[in-house]
Coordinates of C-alpha atoms in Angstrom, one line a residue:
M1 CA 109.1 66.8 114.6
G2 CA 108.5 63.7 112.4
T3 CA 110.2 62.8 109.2
F4 CA 109.4 64.4 105.8
N5 CA 106.5 62.8 104.0
R6 CA 105.6 63.9 100.5
L7 CA 102.0 62.7 100.7
H8 CA 101.5 64.6 104.0
L9 CA 102.9 67.7 102.3
V10 CA 100.5 67.4 99.4
R11 CA 97.4 66.5 101.4
Q12 CA 97.8 68.6 104.5
V13 CA 99.6 71.9 103.4
D14 CA 97.6 74.4 101.4
L15 CA 99.1 77.0 99.0
F16 CA 98.3 79.8 101.4
T17 CA 100.5 78.4 104.1
L18 CA 103.3 78.0 101.6
R19 CA 103.0 81.6 100.5
L20 CA 102.9 82.6 104.1
F21 CA 106.2 80.8 104.6
L22 CA 107.8 82.8 101.7
T23 CA 106.3 86.0 103.0
A24 CA 107.9 85.4 106.5
I25 CA 111.3 85.0 104.8
E26 CA 110.8 88.2 102.8
E27 CA 109.6 90.2 105.8
Q28 CA 112.1 88.5 108.2
Q29 CA 109.3 88.4 110.9
I30 CA 106.3 86.1 111.2
G31 CA 104.2 88.9 112.7
R32 CA 104.8 91.2 109.7
A33 CA 104.1 88.3 107.4
A34 CA 100.8 87.8 109.1
L35 CA 100.0 91.5 108.8
R36 CA 100.8 91.4 105.1
E37 CA 98.7 88.3 104.5
N38 CA 95.8 89.6 106.7
I39 CA 95.7 86.9 109.3
A40 CA 96.3 86.8 113.0
A41 CA 100.0 86.5 114.1
S42 CA 99.1 83.5 116.3
T43 CA 97.5 81.7 113.3
A44 CA 100.5 82.5 111.1
T45 CA 102.9 81.0 113.8
K46 CA 100.7 77.9 114.1
R47 CA 100.6 77.4 110.3
I48 CA 104.3 77.6 110.0
Q49 CA 104.9 75.2 112.9
V50 CA 102.5 72.7 111.3
L51 CA 104.5 73.1 108.0
E52 CA 107.8 72.4 110.0
D53 CA 106.2 69.3 111.6
I54 CA 105.2 67.9 108.2
A55 CA 108.7 68.7 106.8
G56 CA 110.2 67.0 109.8
I57 CA 112.9 69.7 110.2
Q58 CA 113.2 73.3 111.3
L59 CA 112.6 75.6 108.3
L60 CA 113.0 79.0 110.1
E61 CA 115.7 80.0 112.5
R62 CA 114.2 82.3 115.1
G63 CA 116.1 85.1 116.8
P64 CA 115.5 88.4 118.7
K65 CA 115.5 90.4 115.5
G66 CA 113.2 88.0 113.6
V67 CA 113.5 84.9 111.4
V68 CA 115.7 83.7 108.6
P69 CA 115.4 80.5 106.6
S70 CA 117.4 77.5 107.9
P71 CA 119.4 75.6 105.2
A72 CA 116.4 73.3 104.7
G73 CA 114.1 76.3 104.6
A74 CA 116.2 77.9 101.9
V75 CA 115.8 74.8 99.8
L76 CA 112.1 74.7 100.3
A77 CA 111.8 78.5 99.5
R78 CA 113.7 78.0 96.2
Y79 CA 111.3 75.3 95.1
L80 CA 108.3 77.2 96.2
R81 CA 109.3 80.2 94.2
T82 CA 109.4 77.9 91.1
I83 CA 106.0 76.5 92.0
F84 CA 104.4 80.0 92.3
D85 CA 106.1 81.2 89.1
S86 CA 104.6 78.2 87.3
L87 CA 101.2 79.0 88.8
D88 CA 101.5 82.5 87.4
D89 CA 102.4 81.1 84.0
M90 CA 99.5 78.7 84.1
R91 CA 97.1 81.4 85.1
A92 CA 98.2 83.6 82.1
E93 CA 97.9 80.7 79.6
I94 CA 94.4 79.8 80.8
A95 CA 93.3 83.4 80.8
S96 CA 94.3 83.5 77.1
F97 CA 91.4 81.1 76.3
T98 CA 88.8 83.5 77.5
E99 CA 88.1 87.2 77.1
G100 CA 87.8 87.7 80.8
V101 CA 87.1 90.9 82.8
R102 CA 88.1 94.1 81.0
G103 CA 87.7 97.8 81.5
E104 CA 89.2 100.5 83.7
L105 CA 89.7 100.4 87.5
T106 CA 90.7 103.5 89.6
I107 CA 92.0 103.0 93.1
A108 CA 92.4 105.8 95.6
S109 CA 94.4 105.3 98.8
A110 CA 97.2 106.7 100.9
R111 CA 100.8 105.9 100.7
T112 CA 100.8 104.2 104.2
I113 CA 98.4 101.6 102.7
F114 CA 99.7 101.3 99.2
V115 CA 103.3 100.5 100.3
P116 CA 102.6 97.6 102.7
F117 CA 99.4 96.2 101.3
L118 CA 97.9 97.5 98.1
A119 CA 101.0 97.4 95.9
R120 CA 101.1 93.6 96.1
E121 CA 97.4 93.3 95.7
L122 CA 97.4 95.4 92.6
G123 CA 100.3 93.3 91.1
D124 CA 98.4 90.1 91.7
F125 CA 95.2 91.6 90.3
S126 CA 97.0 92.9 87.2
R127 CA 98.3 89.4 86.5
E128 CA 94.9 87.8 87.1
Y129 CA 93.1 90.4 84.9
P130 CA 95.5 91.7 82.3
L131 CA 92.7 93.3 80.3
V132 CA 91.8 95.7 83.1
E133 CA 93.5 99.1 82.9
L134 CA 94.6 100.3 86.4
A135 CA 94.9 103.9 87.6
V136 CA 96.2 104.7 91.1
H137 CA 95.6 107.9 93.0
D138 CA 97.9 108.5 96.0
V139 CA 95.8 110.9 98.2
E140 CA 94.9 111.4 101.8
N141 CA 91.7 110.3 103.6
P142 CA 89.3 113.1 102.9
E143 CA 90.2 113.1 99.2
I144 CA 89.9 109.3 99.0
I145 CA 86.3 109.6 100.3
R146 CA 85.5 112.6 98.0
Q147 CA 86.8 110.8 94.9
V148 CA 84.8 107.6 95.6
A149 CA 81.6 109.5 96.4
H150 CA 81.9 111.5 93.2
G151 CA 82.7 108.6 91.0
E152 CA 86.3 109.7 90.3
A153 CA 87.6 106.4 91.9
D154 CA 86.0 103.0 91.8
V155 CA 87.5 101.8 95.1
G156 CA 89.0 103.7 98.0
V157 CA 91.1 102.2 100.8
F158 CA 91.5 104.3 103.9
A159 CA 92.4 104.2 107.6
A160 CA 89.6 105.3 110.0
A161 CA 90.4 108.7 111.3
Y162 CA 88.9 111.1 113.8
G163 CA 86.2 113.4 112.3
L164 CA 86.4 111.8 108.8
D165 CA 83.2 112.5 106.9
L166 CA 82.0 109.3 105.2
D167 CA 79.0 110.8 103.5
G168 CA 78.3 109.3 100.1
V169 CA 80.2 106.0 100.5
D170 CA 79.6 102.5 101.7
V171 CA 82.3 101.1 104.0
T172 CA 83.5 97.5 104.3
P173 CA 86.2 96.5 106.9
Y174 CA 89.4 95.4 105.2
R175 CA 92.2 94.7 107.7
R176 CA 93.7 96.0 110.9
D177 CA 97.2 97.0 112.1
R178 CA 98.7 98.9 115.0
L179 CA 100.1 102.3 115.5
V180 CA 103.4 102.3 117.4
A181 CA 105.7 104.9 118.9
V182 CA 109.0 105.4 117.1
V183 CA 111.9 107.0 119.0
P184 CA 115.6 107.4 118.2
R185 CA 118.1 104.7 119.3
G186 CA 119.3 105.5 122.9
H187 CA 116.3 107.7 123.7
L188 CA 115.2 107.4 127.4
L189 CA 111.7 106.3 126.4
G190 CA 113.3 103.4 124.5
E191 CA 114.0 101.6 127.7
R192 CA 110.3 101.1 128.3
A193 CA 108.0 98.4 126.8
S194 CA 105.2 100.8 126.1
V195 CA 104.3 104.5 126.2
T196 CA 101.2 106.6 126.2
F197 CA 100.4 109.7 124.2
Q198 CA 101.0 111.8 127.3
D199 CA 104.5 110.4 127.5
L200 CA 105.2 111.5 123.9
L201 CA 103.8 115.0 124.3
P202 CA 106.8 116.6 126.0
E203 CA 109.0 115.3 123.2
N204 CA 109.3 116.8 119.8
L205 CA 106.4 114.8 118.4
I206 CA 106.4 114.7 114.6
A207 CA 103.0 114.5 112.9
A208 CA 102.7 113.0 109.4
G209 CA 99.7 113.4 107.2
S210 CA 96.3 112.6 108.8
M211 CA 98.0 111.8 112.1
L212 CA 97.9 115.5 113.0
G213 CA 94.1 115.3 113.6
A214 CA 94.5 112.2 115.8
F215 CA 97.3 113.9 117.8
R216 CA 95.1 117.0 118.3
A217 CA 92.1 114.9 119.4
A218 CA 94.3 113.0 121.9
A219 CA 95.8 116.2 123.3
R220 CA 92.3 117.7 123.8
R221 CA 91.3 114.6 125.8
L222 CA 94.3 115.5 128.1
E223 CA 93.1 119.2 128.1
R224 CA 96.2 120.1 126.2
E225 CA 96.9 121.7 122.8
F226 CA 99.1 120.2 120.2
E227 CA 101.0 122.2 117.6
P228 CA 104.0 120.3 116.1
S229 CA 107.3 121.8 115.2
F230 CA 107.4 119.3 112.3
H231 CA 104.3 118.5 110.3
V232 CA 105.2 116.5 107.2
R233 CA 103.1 114.7 104.6
S234 CA 105.1 111.5 104.3
A235 CA 105.5 108.8 107.0
G236 CA 109.0 108.2 105.5
V237 CA 110.0 111.8 106.1
A238 CA 108.8 111.5 109.7
I239 CA 110.8 108.4 110.3
S240 CA 113.9 109.9 108.7
L241 CA 113.6 112.8 111.2
V242 CA 113.5 110.4 114.1
Q243 CA 116.5 108.5 112.7
A244 CA 118.3 111.9 112.7
G245 CA 117.5 112.4 116.4
L246 CA 115.1 115.3 115.8
G247 CA 112.1 113.9 117.6
V248 CA 109.7 111.0 118.0
T249 CA 106.7 110.0 116.0
V250 CA 103.7 107.5 115.8
Q251 CA 103.4 105.4 112.7
P252 CA 101.7 102.2 111.5
E253 CA 103.8 99.2 112.5
C254 CA 103.6 97.8 109.0
L255 CA 105.9 100.6 107.7
L256 CA 108.8 99.7 110.1
T257 CA 110.9 97.4 108.0
P258 CA 114.0 95.5 109.5
D259 CA 116.2 98.2 107.9
V260 CA 114.3 101.0 109.7
L261 CA 114.3 99.1 113.0
S262 CA 118.1 98.9 112.9
S263 CA 118.3 102.6 113.6
V264 CA 115.2 103.4 115.7
T265 CA 113.3 101.9 118.6
M266 CA 109.7 100.8 118.3
L267 CA 107.4 100.9 121.4
E268 CA 103.9 99.8 122.0
L269 CA 101.5 102.7 122.0
A270 CA 99.2 102.1 125.0
E271 CA 96.2 104.0 123.6
P272 CA 92.8 102.7 122.5
W273 CA 93.2 104.5 119.2
A274 CA 96.4 102.7 118.5
L275 CA 94.5 100.0 116.7
R276 CA 94.3 101.2 113.1
K277 CA 91.2 100.1 111.2
I278 CA 91.5 100.0 107.5
H279 CA 88.3 100.1 105.4
I280 CA 87.2 99.8 101.8
A281 CA 85.0 102.6 100.4
T282 CA 82.7 102.3 97.4
A283 CA 80.1 104.7 96.1
Q284 CA 76.9 104.6 98.2
G285 CA 74.1 102.7 96.5
R286 CA 76.1 102.2 93.2
T287 CA 76.7 98.7 91.8
P288 CA 80.5 98.1 91.3
S289 CA 81.7 97.4 87.8
P290 CA 82.8 93.8 87.0
A291 CA 86.5 95.0 87.4
A292 CA 85.8 96.7 90.7
R293 CA 83.8 93.6 91.9
A294 CA 86.7 91.3 91.0
F295 CA 89.1 93.6 92.9
L296 CA 86.9 93.8 96.0
D297 CA 86.6 90.0 96.0
Q298 CA 90.4 89.7 95.9
L299 CA 90.9 92.2 98.8
L300 CA 88.4 90.4 101.0
D301 CA 89.5 86.9 100.1
R302 CA 91.3 85.1 103.0
P303 CA 91.0 81.7 104.6
Q304 CA 87.6 81.6 106.3
E305 CA 88.8 80.1 109.5
E306 CA 91.2 82.9 110.2
E307 CA 90.8 85.9 112.4
P308 CA 91.5 89.3 110.8
A309 CA 95.0 90.6 111.4
G310 CA 95.2 92.6 114.6
R311 CA 92.8 90.6 116.7
A312 CA 95.5 88.3 118.0

């Protein structure tokens, strides 16, 4: 590493990299920060390394459980939060000089997408467009598609699922993440680096929400039948049952926070369907409202040179 140079910092580091650095501190993992910011993990690692090279000092301390800010990194994070707070204030003041986009915007999505991704996006959008009235519908995949197709929701965000009928909607790729196996601490499968669906079938496999259809389809490919002892609506409930030692489950990696990982073991799921593709749905053939168009532009906005998350 070189020495800190203020001009290099101003000229060579963009705001996205600085926000990525803050996100890595919040998530305590660079990989999870990359997922949250919708870029490849390798790209996120490279951006933070370049930032450290420009700063001339290590900003993150890496360990087997993730990352924490170094003393210098904590100082940088403190100033960056002030900078981003000032940017928010500036945006609000400038917005007061113009009427801006107004109206109503209804978003339909599932909890496993709202929690790790859309909640933050909606917060940013609300600050950018304070005259838009937001409504949120927490529903499962088929209902997301139905609401968008019938005009009850302006935008739907859903995970591709086996047998999902997409009639009446236009679909745009949004982001990707991974499905992983989650087993209790000390479980025999926890000693392995990866597992297959066939490995999980003899266990008490807990299905949450739309995962039931995926499990049944995977079981049929093995010429087996799948009827779970526990079929719950919430991923959080499924994970809590695993924490209690009552079974194993498959969940999106983005839901496994450091707190959760302290009491369960996460394993790679070696299945082609373990790559979860998340899409945006809009009504087929219908022009989005100005508010919906602005929200869609925000969801799809990312550095053009980046690969979508999940391709790394």
